Short mmCIF file of C-alpha atoms in Angstrom, two decimals:
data_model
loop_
_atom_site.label_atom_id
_atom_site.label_comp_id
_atom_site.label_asym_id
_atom_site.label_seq_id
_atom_site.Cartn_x
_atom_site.Cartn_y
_atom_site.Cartn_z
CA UNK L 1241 111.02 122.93 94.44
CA UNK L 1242 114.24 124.12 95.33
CA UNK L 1243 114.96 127.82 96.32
CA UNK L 1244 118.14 128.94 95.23
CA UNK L 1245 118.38 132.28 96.80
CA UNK L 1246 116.31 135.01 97.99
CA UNK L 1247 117.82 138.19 97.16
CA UNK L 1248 115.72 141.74 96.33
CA UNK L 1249 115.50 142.22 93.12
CA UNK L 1250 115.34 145.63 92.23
CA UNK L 1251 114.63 146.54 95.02
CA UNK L 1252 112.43 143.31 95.01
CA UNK L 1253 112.93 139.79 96.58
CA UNK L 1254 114.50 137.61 94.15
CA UNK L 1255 113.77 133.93 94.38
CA UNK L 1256 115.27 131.20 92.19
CA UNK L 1257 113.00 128.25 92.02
CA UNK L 1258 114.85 125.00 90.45
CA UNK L 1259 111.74 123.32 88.27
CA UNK L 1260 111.68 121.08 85.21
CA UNK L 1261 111.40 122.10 81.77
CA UNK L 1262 108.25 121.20 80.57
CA UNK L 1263 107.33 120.06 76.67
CA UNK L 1264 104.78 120.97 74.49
CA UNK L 1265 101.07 119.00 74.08
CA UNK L 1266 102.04 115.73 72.54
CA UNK L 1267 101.22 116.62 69.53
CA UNK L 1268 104.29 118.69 69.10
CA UNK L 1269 107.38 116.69 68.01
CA UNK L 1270 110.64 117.49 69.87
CA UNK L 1271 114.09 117.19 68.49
CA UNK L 1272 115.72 116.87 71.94
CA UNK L 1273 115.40 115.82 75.39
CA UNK L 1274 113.73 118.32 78.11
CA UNK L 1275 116.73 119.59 80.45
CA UNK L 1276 117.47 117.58 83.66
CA UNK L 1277 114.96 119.17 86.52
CA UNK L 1278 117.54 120.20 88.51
CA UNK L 1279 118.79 123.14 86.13
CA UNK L 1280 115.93 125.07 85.36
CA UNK L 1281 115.95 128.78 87.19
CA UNK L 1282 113.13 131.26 87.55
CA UNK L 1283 112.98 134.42 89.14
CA UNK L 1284 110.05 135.35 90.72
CA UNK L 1285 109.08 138.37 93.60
CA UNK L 1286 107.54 137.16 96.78
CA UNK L 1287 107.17 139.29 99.15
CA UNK L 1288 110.75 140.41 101.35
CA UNK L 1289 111.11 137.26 103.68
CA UNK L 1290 110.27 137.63 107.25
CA UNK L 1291 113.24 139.25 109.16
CA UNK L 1292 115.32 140.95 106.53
CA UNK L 1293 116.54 143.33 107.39
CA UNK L 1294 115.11 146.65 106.04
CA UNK L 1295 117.23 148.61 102.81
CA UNK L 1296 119.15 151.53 103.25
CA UNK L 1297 118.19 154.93 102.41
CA UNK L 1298 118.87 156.68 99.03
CA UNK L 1299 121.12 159.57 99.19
CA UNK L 1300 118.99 162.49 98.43
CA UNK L 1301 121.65 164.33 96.66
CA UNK L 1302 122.12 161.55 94.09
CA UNK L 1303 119.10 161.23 91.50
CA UNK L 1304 117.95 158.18 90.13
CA UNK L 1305 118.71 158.19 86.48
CA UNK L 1306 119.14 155.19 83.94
CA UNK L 1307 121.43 156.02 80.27
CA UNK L 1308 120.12 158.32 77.76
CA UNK L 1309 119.00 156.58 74.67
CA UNK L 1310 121.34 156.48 71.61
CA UNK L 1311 118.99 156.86 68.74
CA UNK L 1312 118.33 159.78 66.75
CA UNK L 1313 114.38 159.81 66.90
CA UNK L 1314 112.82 162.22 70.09
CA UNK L 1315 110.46 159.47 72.01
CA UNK L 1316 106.68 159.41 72.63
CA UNK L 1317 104.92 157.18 74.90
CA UNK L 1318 100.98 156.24 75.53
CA UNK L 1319 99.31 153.33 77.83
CA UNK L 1320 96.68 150.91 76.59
CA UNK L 1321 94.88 149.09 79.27
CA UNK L 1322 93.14 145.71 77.19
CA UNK L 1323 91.52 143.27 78.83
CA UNK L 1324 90.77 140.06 76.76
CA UNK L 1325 87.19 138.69 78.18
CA UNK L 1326 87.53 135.75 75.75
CA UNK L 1327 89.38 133.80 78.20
CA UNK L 1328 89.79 133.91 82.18
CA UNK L 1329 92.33 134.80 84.16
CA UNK L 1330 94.31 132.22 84.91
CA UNK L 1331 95.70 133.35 88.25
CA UNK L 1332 92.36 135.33 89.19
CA UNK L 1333 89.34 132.93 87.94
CA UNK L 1334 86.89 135.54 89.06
CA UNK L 1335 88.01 138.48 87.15
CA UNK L 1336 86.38 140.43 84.25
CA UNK L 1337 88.92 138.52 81.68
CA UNK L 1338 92.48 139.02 81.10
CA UNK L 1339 93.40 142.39 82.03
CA UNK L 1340 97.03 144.03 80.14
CA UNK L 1341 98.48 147.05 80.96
CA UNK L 1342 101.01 147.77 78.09
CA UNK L 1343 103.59 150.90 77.72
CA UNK L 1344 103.69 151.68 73.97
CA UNK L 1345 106.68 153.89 72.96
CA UNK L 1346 107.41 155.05 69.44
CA UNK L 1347 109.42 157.74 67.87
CA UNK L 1348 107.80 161.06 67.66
CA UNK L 1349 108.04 163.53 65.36
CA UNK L 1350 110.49 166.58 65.33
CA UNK L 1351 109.30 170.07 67.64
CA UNK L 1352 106.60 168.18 69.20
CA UNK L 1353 106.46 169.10 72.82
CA UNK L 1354 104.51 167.21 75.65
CA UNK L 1355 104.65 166.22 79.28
CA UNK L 1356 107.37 163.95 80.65
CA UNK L 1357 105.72 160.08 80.78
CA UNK L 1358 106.07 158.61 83.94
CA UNK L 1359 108.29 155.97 85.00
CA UNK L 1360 106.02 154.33 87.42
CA UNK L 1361 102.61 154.91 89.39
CA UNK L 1362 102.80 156.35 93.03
CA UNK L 1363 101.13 152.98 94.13
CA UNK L 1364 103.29 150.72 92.03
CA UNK L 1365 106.49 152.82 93.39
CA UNK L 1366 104.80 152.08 97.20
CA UNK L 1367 104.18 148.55 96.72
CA UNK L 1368 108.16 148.11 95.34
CA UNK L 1369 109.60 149.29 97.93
CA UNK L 1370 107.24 148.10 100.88
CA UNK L 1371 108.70 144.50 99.17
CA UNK L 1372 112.07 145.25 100.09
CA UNK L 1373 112.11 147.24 103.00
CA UNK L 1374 113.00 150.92 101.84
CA UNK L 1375 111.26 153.06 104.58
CA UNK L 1376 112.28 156.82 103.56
CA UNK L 1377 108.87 157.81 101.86
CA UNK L 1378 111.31 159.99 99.42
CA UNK L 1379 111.78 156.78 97.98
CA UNK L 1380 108.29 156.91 95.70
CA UNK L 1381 109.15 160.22 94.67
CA UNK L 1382 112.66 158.96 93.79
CA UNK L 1383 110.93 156.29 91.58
CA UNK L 1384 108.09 157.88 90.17
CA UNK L 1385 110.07 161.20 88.79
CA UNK L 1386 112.85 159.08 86.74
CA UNK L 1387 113.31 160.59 83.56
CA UNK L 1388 112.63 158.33 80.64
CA UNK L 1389 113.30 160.28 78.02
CA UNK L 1390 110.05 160.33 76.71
CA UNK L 1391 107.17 162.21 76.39
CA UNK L 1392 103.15 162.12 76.70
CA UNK L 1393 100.55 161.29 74.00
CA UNK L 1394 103.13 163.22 71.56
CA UNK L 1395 102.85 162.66 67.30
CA UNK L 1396 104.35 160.13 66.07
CA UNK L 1397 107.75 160.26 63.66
CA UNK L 1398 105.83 159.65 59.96
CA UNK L 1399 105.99 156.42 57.99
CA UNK L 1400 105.47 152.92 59.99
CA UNK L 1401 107.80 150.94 62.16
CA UNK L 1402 109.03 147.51 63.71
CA UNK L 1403 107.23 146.92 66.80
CA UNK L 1404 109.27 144.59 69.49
CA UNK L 1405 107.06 143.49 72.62
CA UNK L 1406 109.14 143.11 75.66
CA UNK L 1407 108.22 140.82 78.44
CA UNK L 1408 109.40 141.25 81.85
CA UNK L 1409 110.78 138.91 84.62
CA UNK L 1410 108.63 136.76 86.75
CA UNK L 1411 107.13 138.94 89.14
CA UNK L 1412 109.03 142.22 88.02
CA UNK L 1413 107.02 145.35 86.80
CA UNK L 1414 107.21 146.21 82.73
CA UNK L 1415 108.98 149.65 84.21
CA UNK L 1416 111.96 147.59 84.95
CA UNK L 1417 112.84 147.53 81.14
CA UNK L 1418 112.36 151.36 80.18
CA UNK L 1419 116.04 152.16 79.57
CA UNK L 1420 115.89 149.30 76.61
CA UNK L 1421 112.12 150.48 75.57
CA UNK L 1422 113.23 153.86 75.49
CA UNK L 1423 116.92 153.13 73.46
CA UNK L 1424 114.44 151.02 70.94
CA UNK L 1425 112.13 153.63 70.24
CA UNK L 1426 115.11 156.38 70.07
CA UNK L 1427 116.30 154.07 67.12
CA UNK L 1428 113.01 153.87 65.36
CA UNK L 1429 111.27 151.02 66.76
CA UNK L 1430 107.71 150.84 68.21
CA UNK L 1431 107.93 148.91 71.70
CA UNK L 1432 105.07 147.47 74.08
CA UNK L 1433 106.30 146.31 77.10
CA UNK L 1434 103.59 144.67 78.57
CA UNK L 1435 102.48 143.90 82.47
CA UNK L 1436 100.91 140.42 82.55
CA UNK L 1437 97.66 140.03 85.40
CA UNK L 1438 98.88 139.19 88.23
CA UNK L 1439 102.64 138.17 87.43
CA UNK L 1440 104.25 141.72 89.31
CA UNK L 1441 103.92 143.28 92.48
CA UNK L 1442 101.29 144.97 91.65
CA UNK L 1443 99.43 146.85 88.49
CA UNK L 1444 98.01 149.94 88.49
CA UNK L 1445 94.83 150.01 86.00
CA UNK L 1446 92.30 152.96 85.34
CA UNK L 1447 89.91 153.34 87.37
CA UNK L 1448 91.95 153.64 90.48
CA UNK L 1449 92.29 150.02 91.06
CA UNK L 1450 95.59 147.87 91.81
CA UNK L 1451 95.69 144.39 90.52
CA UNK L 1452 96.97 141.55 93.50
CA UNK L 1453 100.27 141.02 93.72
CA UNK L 1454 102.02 138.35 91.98
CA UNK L 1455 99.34 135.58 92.45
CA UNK L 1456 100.70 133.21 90.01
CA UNK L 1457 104.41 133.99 92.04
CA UNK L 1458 102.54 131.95 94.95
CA UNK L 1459 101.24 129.43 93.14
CA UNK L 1460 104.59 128.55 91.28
CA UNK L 1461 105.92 129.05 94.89
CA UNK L 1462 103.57 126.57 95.92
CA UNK L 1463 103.79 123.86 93.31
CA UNK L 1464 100.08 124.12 92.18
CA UNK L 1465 101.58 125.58 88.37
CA UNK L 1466 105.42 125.02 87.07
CA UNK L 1467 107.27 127.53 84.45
CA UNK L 1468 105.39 126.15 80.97
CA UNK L 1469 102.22 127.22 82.36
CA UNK L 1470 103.41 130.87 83.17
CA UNK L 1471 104.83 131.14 79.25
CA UNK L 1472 101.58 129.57 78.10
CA UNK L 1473 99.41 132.28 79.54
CA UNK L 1474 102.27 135.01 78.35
CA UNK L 1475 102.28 133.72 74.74
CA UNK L 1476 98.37 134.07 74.68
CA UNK L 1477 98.69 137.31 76.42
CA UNK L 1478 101.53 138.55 73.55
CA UNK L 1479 98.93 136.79 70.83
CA UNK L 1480 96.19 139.19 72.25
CA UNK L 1481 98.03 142.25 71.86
CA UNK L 1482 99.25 141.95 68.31
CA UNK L 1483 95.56 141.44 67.63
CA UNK L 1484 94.70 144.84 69.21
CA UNK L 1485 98.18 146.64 67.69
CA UNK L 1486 97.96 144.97 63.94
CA UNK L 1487 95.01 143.44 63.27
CA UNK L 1488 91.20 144.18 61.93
CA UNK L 1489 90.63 145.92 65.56
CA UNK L 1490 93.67 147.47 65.81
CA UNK L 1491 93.94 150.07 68.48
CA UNK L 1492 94.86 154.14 67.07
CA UNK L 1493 96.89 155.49 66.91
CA UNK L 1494 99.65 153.07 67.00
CA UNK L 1495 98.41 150.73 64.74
CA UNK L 1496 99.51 153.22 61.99
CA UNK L 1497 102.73 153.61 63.37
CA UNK L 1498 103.69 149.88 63.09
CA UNK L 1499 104.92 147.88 60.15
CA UNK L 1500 102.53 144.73 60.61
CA UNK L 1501 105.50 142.57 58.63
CA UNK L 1502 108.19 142.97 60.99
CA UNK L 1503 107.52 142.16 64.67
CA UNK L 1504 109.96 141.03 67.46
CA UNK L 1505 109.50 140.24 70.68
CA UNK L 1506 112.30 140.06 73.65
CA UNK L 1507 112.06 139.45 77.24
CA UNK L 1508 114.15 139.13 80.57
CA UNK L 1509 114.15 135.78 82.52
CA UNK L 1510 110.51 134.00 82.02
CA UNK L 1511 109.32 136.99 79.55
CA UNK L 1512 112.63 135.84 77.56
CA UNK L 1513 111.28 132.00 77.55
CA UNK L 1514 108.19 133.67 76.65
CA UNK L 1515 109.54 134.88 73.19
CA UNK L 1516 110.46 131.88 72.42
CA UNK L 1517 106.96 130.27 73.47
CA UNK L 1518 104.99 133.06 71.47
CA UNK L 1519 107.15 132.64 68.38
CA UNK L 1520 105.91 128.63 67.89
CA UNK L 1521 102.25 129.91 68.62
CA UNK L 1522 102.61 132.77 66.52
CA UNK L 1523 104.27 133.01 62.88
CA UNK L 1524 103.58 137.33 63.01
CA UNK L 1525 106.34 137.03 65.31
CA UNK L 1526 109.98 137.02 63.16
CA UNK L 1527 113.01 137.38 65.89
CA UNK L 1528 113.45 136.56 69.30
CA UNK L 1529 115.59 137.50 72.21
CA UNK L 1530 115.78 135.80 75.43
CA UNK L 1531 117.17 137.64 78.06
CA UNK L 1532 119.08 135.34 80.65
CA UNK L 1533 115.35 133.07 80.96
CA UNK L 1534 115.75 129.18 81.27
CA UNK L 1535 113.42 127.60 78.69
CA UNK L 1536 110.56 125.90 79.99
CA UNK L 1537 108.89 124.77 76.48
CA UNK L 1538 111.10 121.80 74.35
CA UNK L 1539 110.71 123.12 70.86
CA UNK L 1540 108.94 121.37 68.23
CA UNK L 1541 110.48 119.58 64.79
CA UNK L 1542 111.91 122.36 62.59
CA UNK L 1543 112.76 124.60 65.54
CA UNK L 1544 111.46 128.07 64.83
CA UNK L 1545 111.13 127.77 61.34
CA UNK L 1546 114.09 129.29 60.25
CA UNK L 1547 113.32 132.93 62.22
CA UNK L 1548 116.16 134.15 64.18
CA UNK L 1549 116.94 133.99 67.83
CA UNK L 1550 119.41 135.89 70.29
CA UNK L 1551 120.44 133.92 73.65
CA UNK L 1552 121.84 136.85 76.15
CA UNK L 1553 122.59 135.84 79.81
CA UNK L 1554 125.14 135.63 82.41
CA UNK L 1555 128.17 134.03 81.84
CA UNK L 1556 128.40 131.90 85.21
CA UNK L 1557 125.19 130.51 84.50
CA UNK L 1558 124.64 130.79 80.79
CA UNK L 1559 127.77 128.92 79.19
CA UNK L 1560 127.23 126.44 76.91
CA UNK L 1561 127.46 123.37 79.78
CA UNK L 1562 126.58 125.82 82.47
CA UNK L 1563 123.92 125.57 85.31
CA UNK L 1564 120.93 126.04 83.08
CA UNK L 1565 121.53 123.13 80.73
CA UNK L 1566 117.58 124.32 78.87
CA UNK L 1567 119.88 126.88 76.58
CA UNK L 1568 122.00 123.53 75.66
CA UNK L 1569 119.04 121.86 75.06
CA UNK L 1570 117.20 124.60 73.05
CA UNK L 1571 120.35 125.63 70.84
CA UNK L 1572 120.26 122.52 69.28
CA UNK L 1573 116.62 122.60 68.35
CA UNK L 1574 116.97 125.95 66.86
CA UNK L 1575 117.50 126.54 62.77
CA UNK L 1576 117.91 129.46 61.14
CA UNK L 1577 120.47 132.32 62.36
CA UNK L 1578 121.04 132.56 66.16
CA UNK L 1579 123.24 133.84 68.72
CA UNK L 1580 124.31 132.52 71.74
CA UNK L 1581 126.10 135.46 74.02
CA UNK L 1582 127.50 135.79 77.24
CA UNK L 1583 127.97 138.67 79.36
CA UNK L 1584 131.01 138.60 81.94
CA UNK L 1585 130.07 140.03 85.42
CA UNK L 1586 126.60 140.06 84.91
CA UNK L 1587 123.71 139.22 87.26
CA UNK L 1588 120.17 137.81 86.64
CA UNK L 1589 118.77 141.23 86.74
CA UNK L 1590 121.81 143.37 84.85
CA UNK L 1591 119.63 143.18 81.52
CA UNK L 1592 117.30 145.41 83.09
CA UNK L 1593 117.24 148.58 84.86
CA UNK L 1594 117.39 147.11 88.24
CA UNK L 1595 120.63 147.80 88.93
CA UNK L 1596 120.76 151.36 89.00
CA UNK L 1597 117.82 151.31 91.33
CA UNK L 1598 119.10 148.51 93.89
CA UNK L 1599 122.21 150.90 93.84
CA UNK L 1600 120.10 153.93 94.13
CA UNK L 1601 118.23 152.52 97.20
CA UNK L 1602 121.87 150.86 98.70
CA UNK L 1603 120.57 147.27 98.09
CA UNK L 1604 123.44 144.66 97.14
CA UNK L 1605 123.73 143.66 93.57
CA UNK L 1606 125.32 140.32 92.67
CA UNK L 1607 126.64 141.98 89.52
CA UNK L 1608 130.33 143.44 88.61
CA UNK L 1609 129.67 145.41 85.63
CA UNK L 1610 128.14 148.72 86.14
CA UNK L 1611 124.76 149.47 85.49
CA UNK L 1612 125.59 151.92 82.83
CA UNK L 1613 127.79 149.22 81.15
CA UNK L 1614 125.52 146.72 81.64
CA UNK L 1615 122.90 148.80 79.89
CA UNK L 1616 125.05 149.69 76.98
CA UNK L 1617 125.83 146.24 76.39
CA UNK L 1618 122.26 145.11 76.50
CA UNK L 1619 121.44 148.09 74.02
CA UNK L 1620 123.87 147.41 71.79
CA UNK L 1621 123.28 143.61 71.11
CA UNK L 1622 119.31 143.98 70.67
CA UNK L 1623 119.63 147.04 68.28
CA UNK L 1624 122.01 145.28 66.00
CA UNK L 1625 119.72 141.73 66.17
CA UNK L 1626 116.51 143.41 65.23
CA UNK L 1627 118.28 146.13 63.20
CA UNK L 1628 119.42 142.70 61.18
CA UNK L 1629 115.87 140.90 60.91
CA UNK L 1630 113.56 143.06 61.49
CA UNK L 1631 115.31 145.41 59.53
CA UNK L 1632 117.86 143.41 56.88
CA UNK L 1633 120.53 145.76 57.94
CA UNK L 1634 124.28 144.51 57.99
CA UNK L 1635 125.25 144.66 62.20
CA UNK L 1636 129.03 143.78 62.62
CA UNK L 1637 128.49 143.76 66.29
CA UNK L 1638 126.62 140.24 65.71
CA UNK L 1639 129.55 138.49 63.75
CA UNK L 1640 132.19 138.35 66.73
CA UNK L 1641 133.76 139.37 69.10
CA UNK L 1642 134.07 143.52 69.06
CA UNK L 1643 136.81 145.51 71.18
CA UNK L 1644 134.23 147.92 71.75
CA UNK L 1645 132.21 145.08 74.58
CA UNK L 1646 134.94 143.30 75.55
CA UNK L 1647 132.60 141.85 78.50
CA UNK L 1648 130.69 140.03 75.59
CA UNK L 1649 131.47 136.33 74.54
CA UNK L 1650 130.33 134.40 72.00
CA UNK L 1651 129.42 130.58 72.03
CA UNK L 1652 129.73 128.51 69.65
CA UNK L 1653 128.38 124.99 71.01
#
């Protein structure tokens, strides 16, 4: 295992790990070669290495604040805490099954009033920045009052909608994709973005209780587990909650919000290879979006079976014959309509919100673009795929190059 770098990533460590792809049981037929080991990277957050040197302060005149959403629907927002007890945990053996927090926002109906949902839990906002050294305790009130344009437990907008589950990075918290869950939900979408067990720095559950840290980040650390086994867990994870939000036990009220026949799912880095994972599993799932994530599962005969798929990443890394040679690989494999986009002066970590919070806290960012721009164009691209298929509306944006995100490249391998 090769570590890359070690870098905080919003606000947390960083660490690229350089593993193998791995392929599906052997039943599964592939249509390509796995990628060469050496090109694989996954983020995960360990905690900050011993003798880094401690973040600066925020500037306590400066708020943290991440874009406004764009959409014309007023937000709502609820948490579900499921726990599946039909399987272990994988990390945790000895827990009470498979424990998911999940952020569910939706668009809410006009003159409905209700308190502002949180951003983040006073212990989750602790444990981030213990992980990267930020010492002024106004930093937890810095993270825990964002505004996310959203509020409590409010009534939904009528009629149903598309739900999209978004998957986080390796290790990150499912608050580090707000701004997008928020835009989506603005535009009429239902989004879960969902903590897995034991993949963050730490989940806050009812009850009072924190789940471990990252235990699975260790183990991949330690070579016990490589990247397929991480999106294995996710995709039964993702299958779990479309049970509980569509199915015979569906969980109210946002089962009635959701259109059961139009479901995406999009994630950043490992959640992103997750999409794809959870979409071979899973035929309720009809798009994909993988959010600068090296693939870790070769795809079987007939791709995805014609359902659509968005590739958005870094352009240093992410070019067709780039570092990460798994989006060659996987592009080839795929049928049906997909995208294959490129981002210039983007980081790992500029399809989230981490950005504005490593600049909020003075931590470097390896990025260029600004996190506001960075945000837009991350908006922009996943409104117009899922506005295409999970919607059948016609999106421009998606059929070249636009003078409106000149940043954004398309590949055409």
């Amino acid at each position: 295992m090769n570590t890359l770098t070690r870098v905080t990533a919003i606000a947390l460590t960083a660490c690229a790990l350089a593993l193998p792809a791995a392929t599906l049981p052997a039943a599964a037929t592939t249509t390509a070669p796995p990628p060469a080991p050496s090109t694989v990277a996954v983020r995960s957050l360990p905690a900050l290495a011993p003798g880094a040197s401690p973040a600066a302060s925020p500037t306590a005149s400066t708020p943290l604040e991440l874009p406004a959403p764009t959409g014309r629907f007023a937000v709502g927002a609820g948490e579900l805490h499921l726990v599946d007890r039909s399987r272990p945990d994988p990390w945790v053996p000895t827990a009470d099954g498979r424990e998911l927090m999940v952020t569910v926002r939706y668009p809410a109906a006009r003159r409905t009033e209700g308190a502002p949902a949180p951003y983040t839990t006073e212990e989750e906002a602790r444990l981030l920045l213990e992980a990267t050294g930020v010492t002024d305790p106004a930093g937890v009130r810095d993270l825990t009052s964002v505004n996310t344009y959203s509020a409590q437990d409010v009534r939904p907008a009528p009629g149903r909608h598309p739900l999209v589950v978004l998957s986080p990075g390796f290790g990150m918290p499912r608050y580090t994709l707000t701004g997008l869950a928020v835009d989506l939900a603005s535009r009429g979408y239902v989004v879960a973005t969902v903590d897995h067990a034991y993949e963050t720095l730490g989940t806050s559950v009812p009850g009072g209780r924190v789940l471990a840290p990252c235990v699975a980040c260790d183990q991949l650390e330690a070579g016990r587990i490589e990247g397929a086994d991480v999106t294995a867990v996710r995709t039964a994870d993702v299958r779990f909650l479309l049970d509980r939000l569509t199915g015979p036990r569906a969980v109210q009220p946002y089962a009635r919000m959701i259109d059961r026949n139009r479901i995406g799912m999009a994630g950043h880095s490992i959640g992103g290879a997750s999409a794809a994972a959870a979409m071979i599993a899973d035929r309720r799932i009809d798009a994909g979006v993988n959010m600068d994530g090296s693939f870790w599962d070769t795809l079987p005969a007939g791709g995805l079976g014609g359902r659509p798929f968005l590739f958005l990443g870094t352009d240093a890394m992410h070019r067709p014959g780039g570092v990460d040679t798994s989006w060659d690989t996987t592009w080839k494999a795929l049928g049906g309509e997909k995208r294959w986009l490129t981002v210039a002066g983007t980081d790992h970590l500029s399809f989230t919100d981490a950005p504005a919070i490593l600049r909020h806290f003075g931590l470097p960012n390896e990025g260029d673009i600004p996190d506001a721009r960075s945000q837009a164009v991350t908006r922009a691209y996943l409104a117009a795929f899922f506005g295409r298929h999970l919607r059948g509306e016609a999106q421009p944006l998606l059929d070249g190059p636009s003078p409106l995100h000149p940043e954004v490249r398309f590949n055409n391998p």
